[in-house]
Every structure is written in structure tokens, then in C-alpha cells.
Amino acid sequence: MTDPKIPQIPDRPPADSPPNSAAPSIHSLRDRYGDRYRWYLLLSVMVGTMASIMSSTIVNVAIPGMSHYFSLGQERAQWVSSGFMVAMTVSMLTTPWLLGRYGYRATYVGTMVLLLLGGLAGGLSNNFSLVLVARVVEGLAAGVVQPIPAIIILRAFEPHEQGRASGLFGMGVVLAPAIGPSIGGVLVDLFGWRSIFFMVVPFCIASIALAYRFVPTTAPGGVVAARAGNLDWRGLGLGTIGTLCLLNGLVALRGDSPLHATLLLAGAVLAFVAFLWWQKRMSASGREPLMNLALFKYRQFAMGSVVAFIYGTALFGSTYLLPVYMQLGLQLSASHVGTIMLPAGIVLAITIALVGRLADRQPTWMLVSIGLALLALSFALMIVLRLDSGIWLLVIFATIGRIGLGFILPSLNIGSMRPLAKPLIPQGASAISFLRMLGGATGVSLCAIVLEWRLSVHGDSLINPTTSVARIAAFDEAFAMLAGLCALAILAALQLRQKKPLPTTV
């Protein structure tokens, strides 16, 4: 019986492979480049993923200019980011179906074309509604492409190479959010907010050219048969409703209508329960579900999903909390914030590359646990900072957290999905990406809610122009919450250790 952990790259097309199978494309790549073609393939999808990540982060620097141009209030302007995040989170669930129905090259190129059109439409629009539609289109494309690199790493690379591939890919992708806002700020100053949308265009064009050269028609580690089934639109609708209700409910908790917030959160719970029921019914009837619940029969994947959700909550929550803390808590300028985070970003890129190599030799559960412990320590150390503390302490504490992220990023997907049977790998990558993003969306609102709550308890508000000991105490309690979440995630990370033989069939 074939070990599901080891990707198989066929030397000949299987007898039952469909017409226009991936085999000729794989053979031509292997004949021309040998085993190096896998690295060229990884580079191809890395460029596209960088474009999708950049489109999600860089737009924040354009919101003030866009708000002035369209005369928008803060709530409407924020939908430029929120609409993208909702679309990206939900569309991740469609990746396995698209890969199975249309193949890898068509799916990947299609998402890049969609991202390209979204960037052009957003930059050329003179109506805010069209800008919002363009952002949703970009979000849909970004969501579909996000799980693809993890699938390729697990299917095209041997187990002893997967960590190195994840480290190289992670190092490249980290550069997008690190340099994107800096370049975006210069573009906005020189050319205005529209230039932000156009920035993804050269990346998309480059990724499309690379895809036609290096991305095989179907799976790089084996042939994927075309599916005749239709997309699970009902499941997709329930997932969308649940995500929208959850995000809006969390935002409503910060308002003056607790009943409205309660109804939205209750709607989210009902929608997600209905989603799970429908996925189970789809599987029982032999149809292709949007999320195969058989994934969670693998203990390591189930625990990895818990880690991914909490990790997303802490990561995205801290991404919101740290700049606010530095500017409104410690009274640092925006330029100081960028300078402080730059060394941490460089250390993160280096750490990912080094830990990627370690992941090929060391247990992934140990690397993930170390990363979560360092991330928790970073949050806990923030509590010791005071208004008269040296900036160098803040740099060190932020760097410790980024080192923790460097341990987690290359290891979590490998540790969670390596035990899966090969047919479940696309579903696994899609599901774990969805849960991580859902946790991220939750984390931003959760940090904002906890911070506002603790500020009110201490009798302060972020509206006040000057900081105070009470404000610092409120931030300390928000950081303590994030440290506690990371510590909780360690308990799940310890379960990534393999304790018994893995199932080989589904």
C-alpha cells in the first residue's frame, strides 16, 4: 500500500487518467529541468501569492486618500478592507473543487487574471461602489490561491525537502507585507491612492507568464481526475452567511446595540452548525462536500486546525494591537513604528529560512510549540514596558515574537497535513487556511473589543490626546489575553506528535 505521506510523481500517465492529463506537462518539465522544476514551480506560485498578500495589506495606506476623494466616513471606508477579508476567507473553501474541476494551471492563472482585473478596475474606478466590487473580486482571487502553495509543497516535494521548501516560500511571502506598505506610502505620496491598486499588476503578469512555463495542467505530484459534480453552492452560501454574521457581530459588540450584536452572533452559530450538518449530509450521499469532515478524523490535522485558528487570532490581533499601542499608548510617531518593526521583519525572514531546514529533521510539533511559546513570551514581556522604557526593549520584545512566528509558519501546515491521505491534501490546505483566516478576522475584533472594554474600566479612552498609566494598563491586559491564547494553543500543538499509525484510506 502506498504511504500517503510520500508524494508520488508518476513516470508514466496512469491508465485511467483523463484526456489532456498533467503527465505531458510534468514530463516536459522534468526532461528540461530535472528535479529542479519543483523549485521553479514553487517560485511561480510564490510570486502570485505575494501579489495576493500585498493586495490585502497595502490598501490600508490608501484608505485616507480614498476617503477624502469619495467623501467617505470611517465605517464605509473600512469596508474596503473588510470586504476583501470576507471574500478571501470564504473563497478558500472553493480551492479543492476548482483544482479538481479545472486543474492547477487553469485555476492558478484564472485567479491571477481575476486579481489583475480587480487591480485595474479599482485603480480606474470613479465610483466607490465599483472600488468595493473590485476589492471583493481581489479577495476572491486571493482566497483561492492561498492554499495552493501548501498543496504543491506536500505533493511535489519529498518529506525530507518539504521543510526547506516551506522555509524558502515563507521567507519570500513575508517580504510582501514587510515592504508593501513602505512602497505603497511612497506611491500614494507621488501618484495618489489609485497607484495602490495598480501595484499588483506587474506581479500578476509575471506570475501568469511563470505559470504557463512551470505550473502543470493538474497536480504536480500526481494526476487529478476531473470532477463532474457541481460546486456545493449551498455549503458556500452557509459559510458566507456565517462569516458575515460573525464579523459584523463582533464589530457590533463595540457599538451601543448589544441586542443587534447578539442576534448576529447567534446567526453565525446557526449558520456554521447548518454548514457542518450539510457537509456531513453531502459526504453521506457520495457527493463532493465543500469541506470534507473526514479530515478531522486525523488527530494531528484536527489539533493543527485548533492551533491555526488560535494562531490566526493572535497574529492578526497583534498586527492591529501593536501599532495602536506604540502610537496611542507609548506616543511614538508612525515613522518610529515602522523603524521599530523593520528589524523584527528582517529577523522573521531569516528565521523562516533556517527553521524550514530544521523542519526536515526535527519534529514539527516541537517547532510549533517553541514558536507559540516565544510568541506568548513576546506578548507577556510587553506588560513590563512603561512610558519611560527604552525603545530598544520594544525592539527586542517585538523581535522575540517574530522569531516565534518564524518557527510556526514553515512547520504548522507540514505537521498538520503530512498525515493526510493524498486525495485529502487539497481539502486539508483549504480548510486549515479558512480556519486561520477566520481566526484572524476574529482576532482583530477581539483585540479591539477587549481594549475598549479595559479602557472603559480604567476610565480612559483612545480619543484622549495624551496617554496615561490607565491606558498602558488597558493595553497590558489586552497583551495578557493574547499571551494566554498562545499558551492555550501550545496544548493543541503538543498533540501534533504522532502517537499511533495513521490511517491510509478515507
Short mmCIF file of C-alpha atoms in Angstrom, two decimals:
data_model
loop_
_atom_site.label_atom_id
_atom_site.label_comp_id
_atom_site.label_asym_id
_atom_site.label_seq_id
_atom_site.Cartn_x
_atom_site.Cartn_y
_atom_site.Cartn_z
CA MET A 1 0.00 0.00 0.00
CA THR A 2 1.34 3.46 -0.89
CA ASP A 3 2.35 5.63 2.06
CA PRO A 4 0.08 8.69 1.86
CA LYS A 5 2.81 10.85 3.35
CA ILE A 6 5.15 10.41 0.38
CA PRO A 7 4.21 12.31 -2.79
CA GLN A 8 4.36 10.18 -5.91
CA ILE A 9 5.41 11.76 -9.20
CA PRO A 10 4.44 9.29 -11.90
CA ASP A 11 6.89 8.35 -14.65
CA ARG A 12 4.03 7.46 -16.97
CA PRO A 13 0.42 8.63 -17.15
CA PRO A 14 -1.95 6.32 -15.29
CA ALA A 15 -4.12 4.17 -17.50
CA ASP A 16 -7.28 5.79 -16.19
CA SER A 17 -6.03 9.36 -16.49
CA PRO A 18 -8.43 11.76 -18.24
CA PRO A 19 -7.74 13.38 -21.59
CA ASN A 20 -5.30 16.29 -21.50
CA SER A 21 -3.83 14.95 -18.26
CA ALA A 22 -0.98 16.62 -16.41
CA ALA A 23 1.54 13.93 -17.32
CA PRO A 24 2.88 15.51 -20.54
CA SER A 25 3.37 18.81 -18.78
CA ILE A 26 5.16 17.12 -15.87
CA HIS A 27 7.34 15.08 -18.22
CA SER A 28 8.34 18.11 -20.28
CA LEU A 29 9.29 19.98 -17.12
CA ARG A 30 11.31 17.04 -15.78
CA ASP A 31 13.01 16.47 -19.12
CA ARG A 32 14.00 20.12 -19.38
CA TYR A 33 14.86 21.00 -15.79
CA GLY A 34 15.14 17.66 -13.97
CA ASP A 35 14.15 17.73 -10.31
CA ARG A 36 14.80 21.48 -10.23
CA TYR A 37 11.43 22.08 -11.85
CA ARG A 38 9.74 21.74 -8.46
CA TRP A 39 11.65 24.79 -7.23
CA TYR A 40 10.72 26.73 -10.34
CA LEU A 41 7.11 25.71 -9.73
CA LEU A 42 7.35 26.95 -6.13
CA LEU A 43 8.82 30.26 -7.34
CA SER A 44 5.93 30.64 -9.79
CA VAL A 45 3.22 30.29 -7.16
CA MET A 46 5.25 32.37 -4.68
CA VAL A 47 5.09 35.40 -6.99
CA GLY A 48 1.31 35.10 -7.28
CA THR A 49 0.86 34.56 -3.56
CA MET A 50 2.99 37.64 -2.85
CA ALA A 51 0.70 39.62 -5.12
CA SER A 52 -2.41 38.37 -3.29
CA ILE A 53 -0.94 39.10 0.15
CA MET A 54 0.26 42.52 -0.95
CA SER A 55 -3.21 43.38 -2.22
CA SER A 56 -4.63 42.54 1.20
CA THR A 57 -2.19 44.66 3.26
CA ILE A 58 -1.09 47.56 1.08
CA VAL A 59 -4.55 49.08 0.61
CA ASN A 60 -4.57 50.35 4.21
CA VAL A 61 -2.20 53.19 3.31
CA ALA A 62 -4.62 54.31 0.58
CA ILE A 63 -7.75 54.46 2.76
CA PRO A 64 -7.23 58.09 3.95
CA GLY A 65 -6.78 59.37 0.40
CA MET A 66 -9.68 57.27 -0.85
CA SER A 67 -11.92 58.51 1.98
CA HIS A 68 -11.14 62.12 1.04
CA TYR A 69 -11.69 61.52 -2.70
CA PHE A 70 -15.07 59.80 -2.25
CA SER A 71 -16.07 61.80 0.88
CA LEU A 72 -16.46 58.61 2.92
CA GLY A 73 -16.96 58.09 6.63
CA GLN A 74 -14.68 55.72 8.50
CA GLU A 75 -17.27 52.92 8.56
CA ARG A 76 -17.79 52.88 4.78
CA ALA A 77 -14.08 53.24 4.06
CA GLN A 78 -13.31 50.27 6.30
CA TRP A 79 -15.36 48.00 4.02
CA VAL A 80 -12.51 48.25 1.52
CA SER A 81 -10.54 46.03 3.90
CA SER A 82 -13.46 44.10 5.40
CA GLY A 83 -14.99 43.19 2.04
CA PHE A 84 -11.66 41.82 0.87
CA MET A 85 -11.22 39.74 4.04
CA VAL A 86 -14.71 38.21 3.90
CA ALA A 87 -14.34 37.31 0.21
CA MET A 88 -10.86 35.84 0.77
CA THR A 89 -11.90 33.79 3.80
CA VAL A 90 -14.91 32.18 2.12
CA SER A 91 -13.35 31.58 -1.31
CA MET A 92 -10.61 29.44 0.26
CA LEU A 93 -13.19 26.68 0.60
CA THR A 94 -13.63 26.51 -3.18
CA THR A 95 -9.95 25.77 -4.00
CA PRO A 96 -10.16 21.93 -3.91
CA TRP A 97 -13.20 21.87 -6.20
CA LEU A 98 -11.61 24.30 -8.66
CA LEU A 99 -8.36 22.31 -8.75
CA GLY A 100 -10.24 19.07 -9.31
CA ARG A 101 -12.57 20.50 -11.95
CA TYR A 102 -10.24 22.73 -13.96
CA GLY A 103 -6.72 21.64 -12.99
CA TYR A 104 -3.86 23.52 -11.38
CA ARG A 105 -2.74 25.71 -14.25
CA ALA A 106 -6.20 26.92 -15.24
CA THR A 107 -7.19 27.59 -11.61
CA TYR A 108 -3.97 29.43 -10.78
CA VAL A 109 -3.91 31.51 -13.97
CA GLY A 110 -7.62 32.26 -13.53
CA THR A 111 -7.04 33.66 -10.03
CA MET A 112 -4.15 35.80 -11.27
CA VAL A 113 -6.29 37.18 -14.10
CA LEU A 114 -9.05 37.94 -11.59
CA LEU A 115 -6.57 39.68 -9.28
CA LEU A 116 -5.20 41.63 -12.23
CA LEU A 117 -8.67 42.75 -13.34
CA GLY A 118 -9.57 43.70 -9.77
CA GLY A 119 -6.46 45.86 -9.50
CA LEU A 120 -7.13 47.59 -12.83
CA ALA A 121 -10.83 48.13 -12.09
CA GLY A 122 -10.13 49.51 -8.61
CA GLY A 123 -7.50 51.91 -9.89
CA LEU A 124 -9.64 53.19 -12.76
CA SER A 125 -12.96 53.47 -10.90
CA ASN A 126 -14.59 56.83 -10.20
CA ASN A 127 -17.35 55.29 -8.08
CA PHE A 128 -16.78 53.87 -4.61
CA SER A 129 -19.22 51.02 -5.21
CA LEU A 130 -17.07 49.86 -8.13
CA VAL A 131 -13.95 50.14 -5.97
CA LEU A 132 -15.65 47.94 -3.37
CA VAL A 133 -16.64 45.38 -6.03
CA ALA A 134 -13.03 45.37 -7.28
CA ARG A 135 -11.78 44.69 -3.75
CA VAL A 136 -14.21 41.79 -3.37
CA VAL A 137 -13.00 40.37 -6.70
CA GLU A 138 -9.40 40.67 -5.49
CA GLY A 139 -10.38 38.96 -2.25
CA LEU A 140 -12.00 36.05 -4.10
CA ALA A 141 -8.82 35.55 -6.15
CA ALA A 142 -6.53 35.85 -3.11
CA GLY A 143 -8.57 33.29 -1.19
CA VAL A 144 -8.45 30.67 -3.93
CA VAL A 145 -4.68 31.00 -4.42
CA GLN A 146 -3.69 30.92 -0.73
CA PRO A 147 -3.96 27.12 -0.15
CA ILE A 148 -2.26 26.16 -3.45
CA PRO A 149 1.40 26.51 -2.31
CA ALA A 150 0.87 24.18 0.67
CA ILE A 151 -0.69 21.58 -1.66
CA ILE A 152 2.24 21.83 -4.07
CA ILE A 153 4.84 21.54 -1.28
CA LEU A 154 3.19 18.41 0.12
CA ARG A 155 2.61 16.78 -3.28
CA ALA A 156 5.67 17.77 -5.32
CA PHE A 157 8.40 17.58 -2.68
CA GLU A 158 9.73 14.60 -0.79
CA PRO A 159 9.25 14.67 3.01
CA HIS A 160 12.92 15.49 3.60
CA GLU A 161 12.57 18.57 1.33
CA GLN A 162 9.20 19.90 2.47
CA GLY A 163 10.55 21.96 5.37
CA ARG A 164 13.19 23.63 3.20
CA ALA A 165 10.56 24.38 0.55
CA SER A 166 8.20 25.83 3.17
CA GLY A 167 11.01 27.96 4.59
CA LEU A 168 12.01 29.34 1.21
CA PHE A 169 8.40 30.03 0.28
CA GLY A 170 7.65 31.61 3.67
CA MET A 171 10.69 33.87 3.50
CA GLY A 172 9.60 35.18 0.11
CA VAL A 173 5.98 35.68 1.10
CA VAL A 174 6.92 37.52 4.33
CA LEU A 175 8.60 40.20 2.20
CA ALA A 176 5.23 41.21 0.71
CA PRO A 177 3.63 42.61 3.90
CA ALA A 178 7.05 43.83 5.09
CA ILE A 179 7.91 46.03 2.10
CA GLY A 180 4.42 46.57 0.67
CA PRO A 181 3.21 49.35 2.98
CA SER A 182 6.53 51.22 2.69
CA ILE A 183 6.44 51.18 -1.10
CA GLY A 184 2.72 51.93 -1.00
CA GLY A 185 3.27 55.02 1.12
CA VAL A 186 5.75 56.40 -1.43
CA LEU A 187 3.37 55.61 -4.31
CA VAL A 188 0.44 57.33 -2.57
CA ASP A 189 2.54 60.44 -1.93
CA LEU A 190 3.75 60.56 -5.54
CA PHE A 191 0.77 59.32 -7.57
CA GLY A 192 -2.27 59.15 -5.27
CA TRP A 193 -4.39 56.28 -3.92
CA ARG A 194 -5.08 54.73 -7.35
CA SER A 195 -1.46 53.63 -7.66
CA ILE A 196 -2.00 51.14 -4.82
CA PHE A 197 -4.39 49.10 -6.98
CA PHE A 198 -2.02 49.16 -9.95
CA MET A 199 0.89 47.84 -7.84
CA VAL A 200 -0.29 44.21 -8.14
CA VAL A 201 -0.42 44.38 -11.96
CA PRO A 202 3.28 43.59 -12.70
CA PHE A 203 3.26 40.77 -10.13
CA CYS A 204 0.17 39.24 -11.74
CA ILE A 205 1.63 39.48 -15.24
CA ALA A 206 4.89 37.86 -14.07
CA SER A 207 3.04 35.08 -12.26
CA ILE A 208 0.89 34.30 -15.33
CA ALA A 209 3.99 34.07 -17.53
CA LEU A 210 5.72 31.79 -15.00
CA ALA A 211 2.58 29.65 -14.63
CA TYR A 212 2.39 28.88 -18.35
CA ARG A 213 6.01 27.81 -18.21
CA PHE A 214 6.19 25.85 -14.95
CA VAL A 215 2.74 25.02 -13.50
CA PRO A 216 1.46 21.63 -14.75
CA THR A 217 -2.07 21.29 -16.01
CA THR A 218 -3.15 19.26 -12.99
CA ALA A 219 -1.41 18.12 -9.81
CA PRO A 220 2.41 18.32 -9.70
CA GLY A 221 2.59 15.18 -7.58
CA GLY A 222 0.10 13.03 -9.45
CA VAL A 223 -2.89 13.23 -11.77
CA VAL A 224 -6.15 14.64 -10.51
CA ALA A 225 -9.19 13.34 -12.33
CA ALA A 226 -11.69 15.91 -13.47
CA ARG A 227 -14.84 16.01 -11.38
CA ALA A 228 -18.25 16.15 -12.95
CA GLY A 229 -20.01 17.29 -9.77
CA ASN A 230 -21.21 20.81 -9.24
CA LEU A 231 -19.82 23.20 -6.67
CA ASP A 232 -21.52 22.97 -3.28
CA TRP A 233 -23.31 26.32 -3.56
CA ARG A 234 -25.50 25.68 -0.53
CA GLY A 235 -22.47 25.00 1.65
CA LEU A 236 -20.73 28.05 0.24
CA GLY A 237 -23.78 30.19 0.99
CA LEU A 238 -23.99 28.94 4.58
CA GLY A 239 -20.25 29.55 5.08
CA THR A 240 -20.58 33.07 3.69
CA ILE A 241 -23.57 33.89 5.90
CA GLY A 242 -21.79 32.53 8.97
CA THR A 243 -18.62 34.52 8.25
CA LEU A 244 -20.54 37.76 7.58
CA CYS A 245 -22.64 37.38 10.73
CA LEU A 246 -19.57 36.60 12.83
CA LEU A 247 -17.52 39.57 11.62
CA ASN A 248 -20.40 42.04 11.79
CA GLY A 249 -21.50 40.68 15.16
CA LEU A 250 -18.03 41.23 16.60
CA VAL A 251 -17.98 44.77 15.21
CA ALA A 252 -21.46 45.39 16.66
CA LEU A 253 -20.20 44.40 20.12
CA ARG A 254 -18.18 47.61 20.05
CA GLY A 255 -21.34 49.66 19.45
CA ASP A 256 -24.33 50.64 21.54
CA SER A 257 -26.68 47.84 20.46
CA PRO A 258 -25.94 44.62 22.36
CA LEU A 259 -29.17 43.04 21.06
CA HIS A 260 -28.08 43.57 17.45
CA ALA A 261 -24.68 42.05 18.20
CA THR A 262 -26.26 39.07 19.99
CA LEU A 263 -28.59 38.36 17.06
CA LEU A 264 -25.74 38.49 14.56
CA LEU A 265 -23.52 36.18 16.63
CA ALA A 266 -26.44 33.77 17.15
CA GLY A 267 -26.97 33.82 13.38
CA ALA A 268 -23.29 32.98 12.88
CA VAL A 269 -23.55 29.98 15.21
CA LEU A 270 -26.70 28.72 13.46
CA ALA A 271 -25.15 29.18 10.01
CA PHE A 272 -21.97 27.29 10.94
CA VAL A 273 -23.95 24.46 12.57
CA ALA A 274 -26.09 24.21 9.44
CA PHE A 275 -22.90 24.27 7.34
CA LEU A 276 -21.43 21.31 9.23
CA TRP A 277 -24.72 19.39 9.01
CA TRP A 278 -24.90 19.97 5.26
CA GLN A 279 -21.27 18.91 4.72
CA LYS A 280 -21.94 15.69 6.60
CA ARG A 281 -25.05 15.06 4.51
CA MET A 282 -23.13 15.73 1.28
CA SER A 283 -20.46 13.19 2.24
CA ALA A 284 -23.05 10.59 3.25
CA SER A 285 -24.75 10.90 -0.14
CA GLY A 286 -21.49 10.40 -2.02
CA ARG A 287 -21.31 13.98 -3.32
CA GLU A 288 -18.27 16.24 -3.03
CA PRO A 289 -18.61 18.50 0.06
CA LEU A 290 -17.06 21.92 0.30
CA MET A 291 -15.20 20.81 3.45
CA ASN A 292 -14.63 17.09 3.89
CA LEU A 293 -15.23 16.35 7.57
CA ALA A 294 -13.15 13.16 7.21
CA LEU A 295 -10.17 15.49 7.62
CA PHE A 296 -10.88 15.85 11.31
CA LYS A 297 -10.66 12.09 11.88
CA TYR A 298 -6.90 12.62 11.64
CA ARG A 299 -5.98 13.72 15.15
CA GLN A 300 -2.95 15.70 14.02
CA PHE A 301 -4.97 17.65 11.48
CA ALA A 302 -7.75 18.34 14.00
CA MET A 303 -5.26 19.67 16.55
CA GLY A 304 -3.43 21.60 13.84
CA SER A 305 -6.72 23.27 12.91
CA VAL A 306 -7.18 24.40 16.51
CA VAL A 307 -3.64 25.80 16.51
CA ALA A 308 -4.26 27.52 13.15
CA PHE A 309 -7.42 29.25 14.42
CA ILE A 310 -5.80 30.47 17.66
CA TYR A 311 -2.59 31.37 15.85
CA GLY A 312 -4.58 33.42 13.33
CA THR A 313 -6.40 35.16 16.18
CA ALA A 314 -3.14 36.08 17.94
CA LEU A 315 -1.26 37.03 14.77
CA PHE A 316 -3.88 39.29 13.21
CA GLY A 317 -4.92 40.64 16.61
CA SER A 318 -1.35 41.66 17.41
CA THR A 319 -0.95 43.18 13.94
CA TYR A 320 -3.80 45.53 14.93
CA LEU A 321 -2.80 45.99 18.57
CA LEU A 322 0.97 46.65 18.30
CA PRO A 323 0.83 49.79 16.06
CA VAL A 324 -2.05 51.22 18.14
CA TYR A 325 -0.09 50.54 21.33
CA MET A 326 3.05 52.19 20.01
CA GLN A 327 1.28 55.28 18.69
CA LEU A 328 -1.53 55.86 21.22
CA GLY A 329 -0.03 54.11 24.24
CA LEU A 330 3.68 54.98 24.04
CA GLN A 331 3.11 58.15 21.95
CA LEU A 332 5.51 57.14 19.19
CA SER A 333 5.25 58.57 15.68
CA ALA A 334 4.22 56.47 12.69
CA SER A 335 7.77 56.63 11.34
CA HIS A 336 9.10 55.29 14.66
CA VAL A 337 6.65 52.38 14.45
CA GLY A 338 7.95 51.42 11.00
CA THR A 339 11.56 51.68 12.16
CA ILE A 340 10.90 49.53 15.22
CA MET A 341 9.19 46.78 13.23
CA LEU A 342 11.82 46.68 10.45
CA PRO A 343 14.48 44.68 12.37
CA ALA A 344 11.80 42.27 13.54
CA GLY A 345 10.68 41.74 9.93
CA ILE A 346 14.24 41.01 8.78
CA VAL A 347 14.75 38.55 11.64
CA LEU A 348 11.44 36.86 10.73
CA ALA A 349 12.56 36.26 7.14
CA ILE A 350 15.87 34.78 8.29
CA THR A 351 14.20 32.62 10.95
CA ILE A 352 11.71 31.14 8.48
CA ALA A 353 14.52 30.06 6.16
CA LEU A 354 16.51 28.44 9.00
CA VAL A 355 13.54 26.75 10.66
CA GLY A 356 12.40 25.42 7.29
CA ARG A 357 15.56 23.33 7.16
CA LEU A 358 15.03 22.24 10.77
CA ALA A 359 11.51 21.06 9.90
CA ASP A 360 13.04 18.42 7.63
CA ARG A 361 14.91 16.90 10.59
CA GLN A 362 13.08 17.88 13.78
CA PRO A 363 9.50 17.03 14.88
CA THR A 364 7.14 19.73 13.67
CA TRP A 365 5.10 19.60 16.90
CA MET A 366 8.21 20.71 18.79
CA LEU A 367 8.94 23.59 16.40
CA VAL A 368 5.33 24.82 16.52
CA SER A 369 5.31 24.61 20.32
CA ILE A 370 8.56 26.58 20.57
CA GLY A 371 7.15 29.22 18.24
CA LEU A 372 3.95 29.58 20.24
CA ALA A 373 5.95 29.81 23.49
CA LEU A 374 8.12 32.59 22.05
CA LEU A 375 5.04 34.41 20.74
CA ALA A 376 3.38 34.15 24.17
CA LEU A 377 6.60 35.38 25.82
CA SER A 378 6.72 38.37 23.46
CA PHE A 379 3.17 39.39 24.43
CA ALA A 380 3.84 38.82 28.13
CA LEU A 381 7.01 40.94 28.03
CA MET A 382 5.04 43.89 26.63
CA ILE A 383 3.46 44.16 30.08
CA VAL A 384 6.75 45.29 31.64
CA LEU A 385 7.07 48.31 29.31
CA ARG A 386 6.31 51.77 30.68
CA LEU A 387 6.27 55.27 29.22
CA ASP A 388 9.91 55.81 30.17
CA SER A 389 11.12 52.42 28.90
CA GLY A 390 13.84 52.38 26.27
CA ILE A 391 12.87 51.85 22.64
CA TRP A 392 15.45 49.06 22.42
CA LEU A 393 13.31 46.96 24.79
CA LEU A 394 10.34 47.28 22.46
CA VAL A 395 12.52 46.25 19.50
CA ILE A 396 13.76 43.16 21.39
CA PHE A 397 10.30 42.11 22.54
CA ALA A 398 8.82 42.53 19.04
CA THR A 399 11.73 40.56 17.57
CA ILE A 400 11.14 37.67 20.01
CA GLY A 401 7.57 37.47 18.73
CA ARG A 402 8.71 37.45 15.10
CA ILE A 403 11.19 34.66 15.86
CA GLY A 404 8.22 32.73 17.25
CA LEU A 405 6.29 33.31 14.04
CA GLY A 406 9.31 32.08 12.11
CA PHE A 407 9.14 28.78 13.98
CA ILE A 408 5.40 28.37 13.38
CA LEU A 409 4.98 29.36 9.73
CA PRO A 410 7.02 26.61 7.99
CA SER A 411 6.04 23.90 10.47
CA LEU A 412 2.30 24.11 11.10
CA ASN A 413 1.00 23.13 7.66
CA ILE A 414 3.53 20.30 7.34
CA GLY A 415 2.78 18.87 10.79
CA SER A 416 -0.98 19.11 10.27
CA MET A 417 -1.30 17.84 6.69
CA ARG A 418 1.56 15.40 6.21
CA PRO A 419 -0.50 12.55 7.77
CA LEU A 420 -3.43 13.09 5.36
CA ALA A 421 -4.22 10.65 2.58
CA LYS A 422 -3.16 12.18 -0.74
CA PRO A 423 -6.71 12.81 -2.04
CA LEU A 424 -7.42 14.88 1.09
CA ILE A 425 -4.41 17.21 0.83
CA PRO A 426 -6.20 19.93 -1.24
CA GLN A 427 -9.18 19.80 1.14
CA GLY A 428 -6.81 19.98 4.12
CA ALA A 429 -4.94 23.02 2.79
CA SER A 430 -8.22 24.76 2.05
CA ALA A 431 -9.76 24.00 5.45
CA ILE A 432 -6.74 24.99 7.53
CA SER A 433 -6.34 28.25 5.56
CA PHE A 434 -10.03 29.01 6.08
CA LEU A 435 -9.78 28.42 9.84
CA ARG A 436 -6.62 30.52 10.12
CA MET A 437 -8.23 33.44 8.30
CA LEU A 438 -11.45 33.09 10.30
CA GLY A 439 -9.32 33.24 13.45
CA GLY A 440 -7.52 36.28 12.06
CA ALA A 441 -10.74 38.14 11.34
CA THR A 442 -11.94 37.28 14.83
CA GLY A 443 -8.64 38.37 16.40
CA VAL A 444 -8.77 41.94 15.12
CA SER A 445 -12.27 42.50 16.52
CA LEU A 446 -11.47 40.61 19.72
CA CYS A 447 -8.44 42.80 20.48
CA ALA A 448 -10.41 45.96 19.74
CA ILE A 449 -13.30 44.81 21.98
CA VAL A 450 -11.03 43.81 24.89
CA LEU A 451 -9.01 47.03 24.60
CA GLU A 452 -12.10 49.26 24.60
CA TRP A 453 -13.59 47.30 27.50
CA ARG A 454 -10.44 47.59 29.62
CA LEU A 455 -10.07 51.28 28.74
CA SER A 456 -13.60 51.96 29.97
CA VAL A 457 -12.91 50.01 33.17
CA HIS A 458 -9.79 52.11 33.78
CA GLY A 459 -11.65 55.32 32.92
CA ASP A 460 -9.74 56.20 29.76
CA SER A 461 -10.37 56.37 26.02
CA LEU A 462 -8.25 56.39 22.88
CA ILE A 463 -9.93 59.68 21.95
CA ASN A 464 -7.94 61.46 24.64
CA PRO A 465 -4.90 63.19 23.06
CA THR A 466 -2.49 62.19 25.83
CA THR A 467 -1.63 58.80 27.24
CA SER A 468 -1.81 57.73 30.87
CA VAL A 469 -0.90 54.93 33.25
CA ALA A 470 -4.51 53.71 32.99
CA ARG A 471 -4.23 53.45 29.20
CA ILE A 472 -0.99 51.47 29.47
CA ALA A 473 -2.71 49.13 31.96
CA ALA A 474 -5.54 48.51 29.46
CA PHE A 475 -3.03 47.64 26.74
CA ASP A 476 -1.20 45.35 29.18
CA GLU A 477 -4.38 43.38 29.80
CA ALA A 478 -5.02 43.03 26.05
CA PHE A 479 -1.47 41.69 25.57
CA ALA A 480 -2.00 39.32 28.50
CA MET A 481 -5.07 37.93 26.71
CA LEU A 482 -3.01 37.24 23.58
CA ALA A 483 -0.29 35.57 25.65
CA GLY A 484 -2.94 33.34 27.24
CA LEU A 485 -4.33 32.36 23.84
CA CYS A 486 -0.86 31.36 22.61
CA ALA A 487 -0.29 29.32 25.77
CA LEU A 488 -3.62 27.58 25.15
CA ALA A 489 -2.58 26.80 21.58
CA ILE A 490 0.55 25.02 22.88
CA LEU A 491 -1.69 22.34 24.41
CA ALA A 492 -3.12 21.62 20.95
CA ALA A 493 0.34 21.84 19.31
CA LEU A 494 1.64 19.07 21.57
CA GLN A 495 -0.99 16.80 20.03
CA LEU A 496 0.65 17.17 16.61
CA ARG A 497 3.03 14.45 17.77
CA GLN A 498 2.31 11.14 16.05
CA LYS A 499 1.31 8.56 18.64
CA LYS A 500 -0.22 5.78 16.60
CA PRO A 501 -0.27 4.53 12.99
CA LEU A 502 -2.00 6.86 10.59
CA PRO A 503 -4.99 5.84 8.50
CA THR A 504 -4.15 5.28 4.86
CA THR A 505 -7.62 5.29 3.38
CA VAL A 506 -10.66 7.50 3.66
#
